[in-house]
Amino acid sequence: MMQPRMLGMEEGKDQASVIRANISRTLPLRLLLFCLFFSVMAIGMSIICMYSVRFFVFQQTGIVTPSGLRPWFDEETDTIERWIRPPSNLWHSISDNELLWRASFVPKINEYPFMRVPKIAFMFLTKGPLPLAPLWDKFFKGNERHYSIYVHALPSYVAGYPSSSAFRGRQIPSQMVEWGKMSMCEAERRLIANALLDISNEWFILLSESCIPLYNFSITYHYISRSKYSFMESYDDPGPYGRGRYDWRMEPEVKLSQWRKGSQWFEVNRMLAVKIIEDTKYYPKFKEFCQPVCYVDEHYFTTMLTLQVPHLLANRTLTWTDWSRGGAHPATFGKDDMTEAFFQRIFEGQECLYNDQPSTVCFLFARKFAPSALEPLLGLASKVFGF
């Protein structure tokens, strides 16, 4: 009687064993499928979150388009070199307004965080060629660390200086210039602005194609760098060629008693150079009311700087000019004038103040010298000028 029951119990045990075996085989498979499903969901959520973040950041920041302005440096770096390295190519396509704005940047800390060798910027305002360039090349030779050159010629002029010349590649973008008009002052501001882009330029000298140096580079550099003043001629001329050119419509910015006259050819330090190119107060008045018979190049800079920084001006020019013959233009000297006696008369006739002390060295440059004077000047350079 007990046997069937025992058999039933044994059969139940066998069935239970089979069920447990099936369950043990099924659980790992389900667990694997669950893990796989979870992994897929996690990856999907990560991708959705990533694109959502990018979308919202994009919506907040907007579309960033590259600037249309491009620097004219050869290459960009993330070092101080980017700011102190002058442009290797003076030719650029930026407008005058952009140029003046860029050139007006002024460091507020006076001490430079790098080794700076102060240079003189020689700025030549000319119609075309520089016939006396070989004489200047001789003057500059061996002093490359202490000078830079900028040439403003007529836009149509294409320079052809030899590779050995200091003037090669030093022509800046220019515009038409008319004698006695505001375009001449604009050309001078353009020269200054281009020169200010070189942080090492400390002094700025305006010269013409007919100018020559009267001393060697060492004396010239020493004289300018040691001066307490900038050499901008400024005086009150009560006659028809001074106050007679004044226009009452220039008030209140410029009064008749403040009207000044001076030589177009000047030397200014870096601080005064920035004042010249950043001026927006006096410039419109001179442009509108100092018309051709006014000869704005003889009045604008000298009046403006006398109003702003009279204590920083020597009130004289460094460029000797002979006006003894009268007329609207100074005397021009050619080949036959080039003798030692001629220059001796220039040197001996000098008397002025230098750093508030009497001096017999007053002019470092002279004009006007014709192209025919070049050959004899080269022959006299060593003995007369010291280079």
Tab-separated table of C-alpha atoms in Angstrom:
chain	number	residue	atom	x	y	z
A	1	MET	CA	0.000	0.000	0.000
A	2	MET	CA	2.872	2.350	0.633
A	3	GLN	CA	4.676	1.764	-2.634
A	4	PRO	CA	2.557	3.905	-4.975
A	5	ARG	CA	2.818	6.830	-2.577
A	6	MET	CA	6.516	6.466	-2.397
A	7	LEU	CA	6.694	6.371	-6.162
A	8	GLY	CA	4.575	9.506	-6.384
A	9	MET	CA	6.844	11.305	-4.028
A	10	GLU	CA	9.893	10.245	-5.958
A	11	GLU	CA	8.286	11.394	-9.227
A	12	GLY	CA	7.506	14.775	-7.597
A	13	LYS	CA	11.081	15.097	-6.532
A	14	ASP	CA	12.279	14.369	-10.040
A	15	GLN	CA	9.887	16.990	-11.484
A	16	ALA	CA	11.057	19.578	-8.935
A	17	SER	CA	14.644	18.873	-9.863
A	18	VAL	CA	13.834	19.370	-13.529
A	19	ILE	CA	12.044	22.667	-12.812
A	20	ARG	CA	14.947	23.948	-10.721
A	21	ALA	CA	17.363	22.991	-13.491
A	22	ASN	CA	15.274	24.852	-16.085
A	23	ILE	CA	15.074	27.930	-13.857
A	24	SER	CA	18.816	27.923	-13.296
A	25	ARG	CA	19.350	27.850	-17.038
A	26	THR	CA	16.765	30.595	-17.752
A	27	LEU	CA	17.890	33.182	-15.149
A	28	PRO	CA	21.371	33.906	-16.612
A	29	LEU	CA	19.859	34.423	-20.043
A	30	ARG	CA	17.263	36.904	-18.722
A	31	LEU	CA	19.882	38.681	-16.654
A	32	LEU	CA	22.086	39.003	-19.714
A	33	LEU	CA	19.219	40.363	-21.791
A	34	PHE	CA	18.328	42.843	-19.028
A	35	CYS	CA	21.932	44.103	-18.774
A	36	LEU	CA	22.159	44.451	-22.542
A	37	PHE	CA	18.874	46.385	-22.627
A	38	PHE	CA	20.060	48.687	-19.803
A	39	SER	CA	23.377	49.358	-21.584
A	40	VAL	CA	21.597	50.289	-24.801
A	41	MET	CA	19.272	52.634	-22.909
A	42	ALA	CA	22.226	54.249	-21.089
A	43	ILE	CA	24.107	54.858	-24.325
A	44	GLY	CA	20.991	56.295	-25.937
A	45	MET	CA	20.365	58.652	-23.024
A	46	SER	CA	24.003	59.815	-23.117
A	47	ILE	CA	23.760	60.681	-26.801
A	48	ILE	CA	20.467	62.540	-26.276
A	49	CYS	CA	21.934	64.525	-23.342
A	50	MET	CA	25.066	65.415	-25.291
A	51	TYR	CA	23.142	66.839	-28.238
A	52	SER	CA	20.691	68.598	-25.916
A	53	VAL	CA	23.553	70.418	-24.174
A	54	ARG	CA	25.114	71.402	-27.492
A	55	PHE	CA	21.745	72.659	-28.707
A	56	PHE	CA	21.083	74.871	-25.679
A	57	VAL	CA	24.637	76.246	-25.634
A	58	PHE	CA	24.317	77.033	-29.332
A	59	GLN	CA	21.001	78.818	-28.705
A	60	GLN	CA	22.544	80.938	-25.927
A	61	THR	CA	25.783	81.909	-27.606
A	62	GLY	CA	24.463	82.337	-31.132
A	63	ILE	CA	26.337	81.851	-34.369
A	64	VAL	CA	29.983	83.012	-34.273
A	65	THR	CA	31.270	84.203	-37.620
A	66	PRO	CA	34.913	84.983	-38.346
A	67	SER	CA	35.890	88.682	-38.324
A	68	GLY	CA	36.394	90.398	-41.641
A	69	LEU	CA	39.458	92.198	-40.253
A	70	ARG	CA	42.764	90.437	-40.532
A	71	PRO	CA	46.020	91.477	-38.808
A	72	TRP	CA	48.911	92.191	-41.125
A	73	PHE	CA	51.404	90.279	-39.008
A	74	ASP	CA	53.039	87.303	-40.699
A	75	GLU	CA	51.755	84.842	-38.114
A	76	GLU	CA	49.882	84.868	-34.835
A	77	THR	CA	51.364	83.639	-31.563
A	78	ASP	CA	50.201	83.618	-27.957
A	79	THR	CA	53.286	85.376	-26.635
A	80	ILE	CA	54.276	88.990	-26.009
A	81	GLU	CA	56.002	88.821	-29.395
A	82	ARG	CA	52.594	89.253	-31.042
A	83	TRP	CA	52.282	92.746	-29.550
A	84	ILE	CA	55.836	94.029	-29.814
A	85	ARG	CA	56.846	92.709	-33.222
A	86	PRO	CA	56.446	95.407	-35.915
A	87	PRO	CA	54.770	94.460	-39.199
A	88	SER	CA	57.323	92.990	-41.577
A	89	ASN	CA	55.291	94.263	-44.516
A	90	LEU	CA	54.268	97.932	-44.376
A	91	TRP	CA	51.679	97.472	-47.118
A	92	HIS	CA	48.165	96.880	-45.787
A	93	SER	CA	44.560	97.453	-46.828
A	94	ILE	CA	43.025	98.953	-43.680
A	95	SER	CA	41.402	102.380	-43.853
A	96	ASP	CA	42.814	105.571	-42.339
A	97	ASN	CA	40.208	105.488	-39.572
A	98	GLU	CA	41.167	101.932	-38.666
A	99	LEU	CA	44.858	102.804	-38.832
A	100	LEU	CA	44.553	105.857	-36.574
A	101	TRP	CA	42.441	103.894	-34.095
A	102	ARG	CA	44.955	101.043	-33.918
A	103	ALA	CA	47.923	103.407	-33.658
A	104	SER	CA	46.342	105.287	-30.750
A	105	PHE	CA	46.751	102.302	-28.372
A	106	VAL	CA	48.935	103.432	-25.465
A	107	PRO	CA	50.339	101.204	-22.673
A	108	LYS	CA	49.418	102.492	-19.216
A	109	ILE	CA	52.472	100.961	-17.536
A	110	ASN	CA	55.611	102.913	-18.365
A	111	GLU	CA	58.089	100.111	-17.670
A	112	TYR	CA	58.436	97.650	-20.540
A	113	PRO	CA	58.434	93.908	-19.637
A	114	PHE	CA	60.964	93.191	-22.393
A	115	MET	CA	64.237	94.570	-23.697
A	116	ARG	CA	63.347	97.632	-25.764
A	117	VAL	CA	65.860	99.545	-27.876
A	118	PRO	CA	64.350	103.008	-28.599
A	119	LYS	CA	64.430	103.884	-32.295
A	120	ILE	CA	64.066	106.996	-34.424
A	121	ALA	CA	61.382	106.780	-37.099
A	122	PHE	CA	62.531	108.671	-40.199
A	123	MET	CA	59.379	109.611	-42.119
A	124	PHE	CA	59.821	110.824	-45.701
A	125	LEU	CA	57.007	112.773	-47.346
A	126	THR	CA	57.668	112.768	-51.086
A	127	LYS	CA	55.911	112.865	-54.450
A	128	GLY	CA	57.860	109.937	-55.841
A	129	PRO	CA	61.520	108.935	-55.862
A	130	LEU	CA	64.120	109.778	-53.249
A	131	PRO	CA	67.052	110.967	-55.383
A	132	LEU	CA	69.266	111.420	-52.309
A	133	ALA	CA	68.614	107.898	-50.975
A	134	PRO	CA	72.251	106.754	-51.527
A	135	LEU	CA	73.436	109.499	-49.161
A	136	TRP	CA	70.894	108.422	-46.539
A	137	ASP	CA	71.931	104.782	-46.993
A	138	LYS	CA	75.444	105.803	-46.100
A	139	PHE	CA	74.114	107.674	-43.068
A	140	PHE	CA	72.055	104.685	-41.852
A	141	LYS	CA	74.647	101.963	-42.454
A	142	GLY	CA	75.567	100.016	-39.337
A	143	ASN	CA	72.787	101.478	-37.178
A	144	GLU	CA	69.931	99.141	-38.074
A	145	ARG	CA	68.843	98.549	-34.454
A	146	HIS	CA	68.249	102.261	-33.841
A	147	TYR	CA	66.109	103.453	-36.745
A	148	SER	CA	63.132	102.644	-38.935
A	149	ILE	CA	62.043	104.229	-42.226
A	150	TYR	CA	58.609	105.124	-43.637
A	151	VAL	CA	57.978	106.647	-47.059
A	152	HIS	CA	54.740	108.308	-48.179
A	153	ALA	CA	54.782	108.816	-51.962
A	154	LEU	CA	52.001	109.413	-54.466
A	155	PRO	CA	49.771	106.315	-54.838
A	156	SER	CA	50.847	105.792	-58.446
A	157	TYR	CA	54.560	105.702	-57.640
A	158	VAL	CA	56.248	102.290	-57.660
A	159	ALA	CA	59.591	102.336	-55.848
A	160	GLY	CA	62.589	100.507	-57.286
A	161	TYR	CA	65.251	100.654	-54.586
A	162	PRO	CA	68.053	98.059	-54.708
A	163	SER	CA	67.960	95.196	-52.203
A	164	SER	CA	70.862	96.757	-50.303
A	165	SER	CA	68.983	100.028	-49.714
A	166	ALA	CA	67.425	100.848	-46.329
A	167	PHE	CA	64.423	102.233	-48.251
A	168	ARG	CA	63.487	98.970	-49.938
A	169	GLY	CA	59.990	97.859	-48.903
A	170	ARG	CA	59.438	100.892	-46.657
A	171	GLN	CA	56.693	102.606	-48.673
A	172	ILE	CA	53.339	102.828	-46.882
A	173	PRO	CA	49.829	102.913	-48.433
A	174	SER	CA	49.243	106.508	-49.488
A	175	GLN	CA	46.708	108.920	-50.931
A	176	MET	CA	46.890	112.030	-53.099
A	177	VAL	CA	48.557	115.039	-51.469
A	178	GLU	CA	48.061	118.668	-52.499
A	179	TRP	CA	50.530	121.282	-51.341
A	180	GLY	CA	49.116	123.629	-48.706
A	181	LYS	CA	45.914	121.621	-48.210
A	182	MET	CA	44.732	119.383	-45.389
A	183	SER	CA	45.656	116.297	-47.407
A	184	MET	CA	49.284	117.091	-46.588
A	185	CYS	CA	48.609	116.991	-42.845
A	186	GLU	CA	46.631	113.797	-43.373
A	187	ALA	CA	49.649	112.256	-45.100
A	188	GLU	CA	51.834	113.252	-42.143
A	189	ARG	CA	49.351	111.699	-39.716
A	190	ARG	CA	49.350	108.573	-41.877
A	191	LEU	CA	53.142	108.374	-41.628
A	192	ILE	CA	53.046	108.824	-37.858
A	193	ALA	CA	50.301	106.210	-37.421
A	194	ASN	CA	52.213	103.589	-39.399
A	195	ALA	CA	55.367	104.353	-37.423
A	196	LEU	CA	53.496	104.057	-34.096
A	197	LEU	CA	52.709	100.420	-34.890
A	198	ASP	CA	56.337	99.665	-34.045
A	199	ILE	CA	56.449	99.863	-30.237
A	200	SER	CA	60.204	100.540	-30.355
A	201	ASN	CA	59.826	103.824	-32.251
A	202	GLU	CA	60.285	106.575	-29.665
A	203	TRP	CA	61.035	109.640	-31.823
A	204	PHE	CA	59.447	110.661	-35.122
A	205	ILE	CA	61.118	112.947	-37.676
A	206	LEU	CA	59.369	114.328	-40.756
A	207	LEU	CA	61.621	114.871	-43.782
A	208	SER	CA	61.255	115.522	-47.505
A	209	GLU	CA	62.972	114.018	-50.538
A	210	SER	CA	65.230	117.097	-50.679
A	211	CYS	CA	66.526	116.790	-47.093
A	212	ILE	CA	70.026	115.669	-46.115
A	213	PRO	CA	71.637	114.818	-42.746
A	214	LEU	CA	74.269	117.280	-41.474
A	215	TYR	CA	75.883	114.942	-38.920
A	216	ASN	CA	76.533	111.229	-38.592
A	217	PHE	CA	73.946	108.888	-37.116
A	218	SER	CA	75.582	108.658	-33.691
A	219	ILE	CA	75.484	112.433	-33.123
A	220	THR	CA	71.930	112.651	-34.472
A	221	TYR	CA	70.663	109.857	-32.216
A	222	HIS	CA	72.412	111.263	-29.166
A	223	TYR	CA	71.058	114.781	-29.784
A	224	ILE	CA	67.441	113.655	-30.180
A	225	SER	CA	67.375	110.995	-27.474
A	226	ARG	CA	68.894	113.297	-24.832
A	227	SER	CA	66.588	116.242	-25.517
A	228	LYS	CA	63.964	117.197	-22.931
A	229	TYR	CA	61.833	118.749	-25.661
A	230	SER	CA	60.327	117.900	-29.012
A	231	PHE	CA	61.358	120.080	-31.942
A	232	MET	CA	58.160	121.646	-33.244
A	233	GLU	CA	58.575	125.275	-34.311
A	234	SER	CA	55.857	127.526	-32.877
A	235	TYR	CA	55.607	131.300	-32.918
A	236	ASP	CA	53.055	134.088	-33.173
A	237	ASP	CA	53.348	135.929	-36.502
A	238	PRO	CA	51.243	139.128	-36.367
A	239	GLY	CA	51.641	139.745	-40.117
A	240	PRO	CA	49.527	138.693	-43.113
A	241	TYR	CA	51.247	135.265	-43.360
A	242	GLY	CA	50.523	134.482	-39.708
A	243	ARG	CA	47.486	135.990	-37.998
A	244	GLY	CA	46.322	137.161	-41.418
A	245	ARG	CA	45.446	133.547	-42.246
A	246	TYR	CA	43.247	133.085	-39.187
A	247	ASP	CA	39.502	132.530	-39.598
A	248	TRP	CA	37.233	133.684	-36.769
A	249	ARG	CA	34.990	130.680	-37.332
A	250	MET	CA	37.651	128.545	-35.628
A	251	GLU	CA	36.489	129.826	-32.254
A	252	PRO	CA	36.010	128.703	-29.536
A	253	GLU	CA	38.469	125.826	-30.096
A	254	VAL	CA	41.168	128.164	-31.437
A	255	LYS	CA	41.289	131.885	-30.655
A	256	LEU	CA	43.341	134.436	-32.574
A	257	SER	CA	45.744	134.823	-29.635
A	258	GLN	CA	46.362	131.050	-29.756
A	259	TRP	CA	47.031	130.899	-33.509
A	260	ARG	CA	50.598	129.746	-34.231
A	261	LYS	CA	52.859	129.277	-37.224
A	262	GLY	CA	55.871	127.035	-37.701
A	263	SER	CA	57.943	124.893	-40.024
A	264	GLN	CA	56.272	121.847	-41.528
A	265	TRP	CA	59.354	119.731	-40.720
A	266	PHE	CA	59.335	118.540	-37.121
A	267	GLU	CA	60.504	115.957	-34.585
A	268	VAL	CA	58.191	114.695	-31.829
A	269	ASN	CA	58.423	111.991	-29.194
A	270	ARG	CA	55.999	109.091	-28.916
A	271	MET	CA	53.596	110.819	-26.544
A	272	LEU	CA	53.198	113.840	-28.848
A	273	ALA	CA	52.928	111.572	-31.888
A	274	VAL	CA	49.895	109.895	-30.299
A	275	LYS	CA	48.365	113.309	-29.560
A	276	ILE	CA	48.705	114.223	-33.236
A	277	ILE	CA	46.954	111.146	-34.582
A	278	GLU	CA	44.212	110.978	-31.934
A	279	ASP	CA	43.078	114.601	-32.315
A	280	THR	CA	39.389	115.014	-33.120
A	281	LYS	CA	38.890	118.419	-31.486
A	282	TYR	CA	40.999	120.736	-33.648
A	283	TYR	CA	41.219	118.675	-36.830
A	284	PRO	CA	37.646	119.434	-38.069
A	285	LYS	CA	38.132	123.186	-37.543
A	286	PHE	CA	41.394	123.302	-39.491
A	287	LYS	CA	40.019	121.085	-42.241
A	288	GLU	CA	36.998	123.327	-42.762
A	289	PHE	CA	38.379	126.818	-42.195
A	290	CYS	CA	42.119	126.665	-42.995
A	291	GLN	CA	41.774	126.504	-46.774
A	292	PRO	CA	44.618	126.684	-49.394
A	293	VAL	CA	45.613	130.310	-48.833
A	294	CYS	CA	45.928	129.431	-45.158
A	295	TYR	CA	48.627	126.732	-45.761
A	296	VAL	CA	47.345	124.407	-43.042
A	297	ASP	CA	50.600	122.413	-42.811
A	298	GLU	CA	52.279	125.496	-41.310
A	299	HIS	CA	49.607	125.981	-38.635
A	300	TYR	CA	47.710	122.838	-37.633
A	301	PHE	CA	50.239	120.744	-35.680
A	302	THR	CA	52.075	123.689	-34.183
A	303	THR	CA	48.863	125.384	-32.961
A	304	MET	CA	47.357	122.157	-31.623
A	305	LEU	CA	50.439	121.090	-29.654
A	306	THR	CA	51.055	124.611	-28.357
A	307	LEU	CA	47.529	124.577	-26.950
A	308	GLN	CA	47.973	121.149	-25.372
A	309	VAL	CA	51.616	120.748	-24.319
A	310	PRO	CA	53.521	124.041	-24.797
A	311	HIS	CA	56.025	123.109	-22.060
A	312	LEU	CA	57.205	120.109	-24.120
A	313	LEU	CA	58.139	122.055	-27.264
A	314	ALA	CA	61.546	123.559	-28.064
A	315	ASN	CA	59.762	126.018	-30.401
A	316	ARG	CA	62.270	125.425	-33.199
A	317	THR	CA	62.856	123.014	-36.053
A	318	LEU	CA	65.835	120.708	-36.596
A	319	THR	CA	65.798	121.274	-40.373
A	320	TRP	CA	67.799	124.170	-41.795
A	321	THR	CA	66.179	126.044	-44.696
A	322	ASP	CA	67.331	129.162	-46.558
A	323	TRP	CA	64.533	131.713	-46.940
A	324	SER	CA	66.901	134.626	-47.576
A	325	ARG	CA	65.986	134.875	-51.250
A	326	GLY	CA	62.334	135.666	-50.484
A	327	GLY	CA	59.275	134.255	-52.198
A	328	ALA	CA	56.938	131.390	-51.409
A	329	HIS	CA	59.660	128.737	-51.663
A	330	PRO	CA	63.085	128.426	-50.020
A	331	ALA	CA	66.337	128.349	-51.976
A	332	THR	CA	67.284	125.131	-53.769
A	333	PHE	CA	70.935	124.006	-53.909
A	334	GLY	CA	72.507	121.999	-56.697
A	335	LYS	CA	75.817	120.516	-57.734
A	336	ASP	CA	77.720	123.811	-57.945
A	337	ASP	CA	76.768	124.787	-54.392
A	338	MET	CA	78.254	121.675	-52.820
A	339	THR	CA	81.523	122.857	-51.260
A	340	GLU	CA	83.057	122.672	-47.818
A	341	ALA	CA	82.734	126.450	-47.509
A	342	PHE	CA	78.990	126.237	-48.163
A	343	PHE	CA	78.430	123.849	-45.268
A	344	GLN	CA	80.842	125.724	-43.057
A	345	ARG	CA	78.563	128.752	-43.338
A	346	ILE	CA	75.620	126.599	-42.227
A	347	PHE	CA	77.466	125.202	-39.201
A	348	GLU	CA	78.928	128.522	-38.087
A	349	GLY	CA	75.639	130.384	-38.280
A	350	GLN	CA	73.874	128.252	-35.675
A	351	GLU	CA	72.910	129.541	-32.229
A	352	CYS	CA	70.037	128.215	-30.099
A	353	LEU	CA	69.030	126.618	-26.805
A	354	TYR	CA	69.402	122.900	-26.234
A	355	ASN	CA	67.899	121.623	-22.966
A	356	ASP	CA	67.706	125.257	-21.838
A	357	GLN	CA	71.428	125.800	-22.409
A	358	PRO	CA	73.145	127.786	-25.225
A	359	SER	CA	74.297	125.604	-28.114
A	360	THR	CA	75.921	126.025	-31.504
A	361	VAL	CA	74.436	122.763	-32.794
A	362	CYS	CA	70.877	123.622	-33.776
A	363	PHE	CA	70.120	121.883	-37.080
A	364	LEU	CA	70.602	118.182	-37.727
A	365	PHE	CA	69.168	118.265	-41.268
A	366	ALA	CA	69.022	120.698	-44.184
A	367	ARG	CA	66.958	121.285	-47.338
A	368	LYS	CA	66.369	121.855	-50.289
A	369	PHE	CA	68.963	119.886	-52.258
A	370	ALA	CA	68.480	119.051	-55.919
A	371	PRO	CA	69.233	115.565	-57.359
A	372	SER	CA	72.350	117.000	-59.045
A	373	ALA	CA	73.862	117.545	-55.587
A	374	LEU	CA	74.059	113.800	-54.835
A	375	GLU	CA	77.486	112.976	-56.279
A	376	PRO	CA	79.380	115.845	-54.626
A	377	LEU	CA	77.490	115.172	-51.375
A	378	LEU	CA	78.696	111.584	-51.383
A	379	GLY	CA	82.236	112.873	-51.849
A	380	LEU	CA	81.875	115.322	-48.945
A	381	ALA	CA	80.075	112.937	-46.573
A	382	SER	CA	83.123	111.584	-44.768
A	383	LYS	CA	84.936	114.870	-44.293
A	384	VAL	CA	82.010	117.254	-43.745
A	385	PHE	CA	79.270	115.114	-42.186
A	386	GLY	CA	81.359	112.423	-40.489
A	387	PHE	CA	79.886	109.340	-42.176
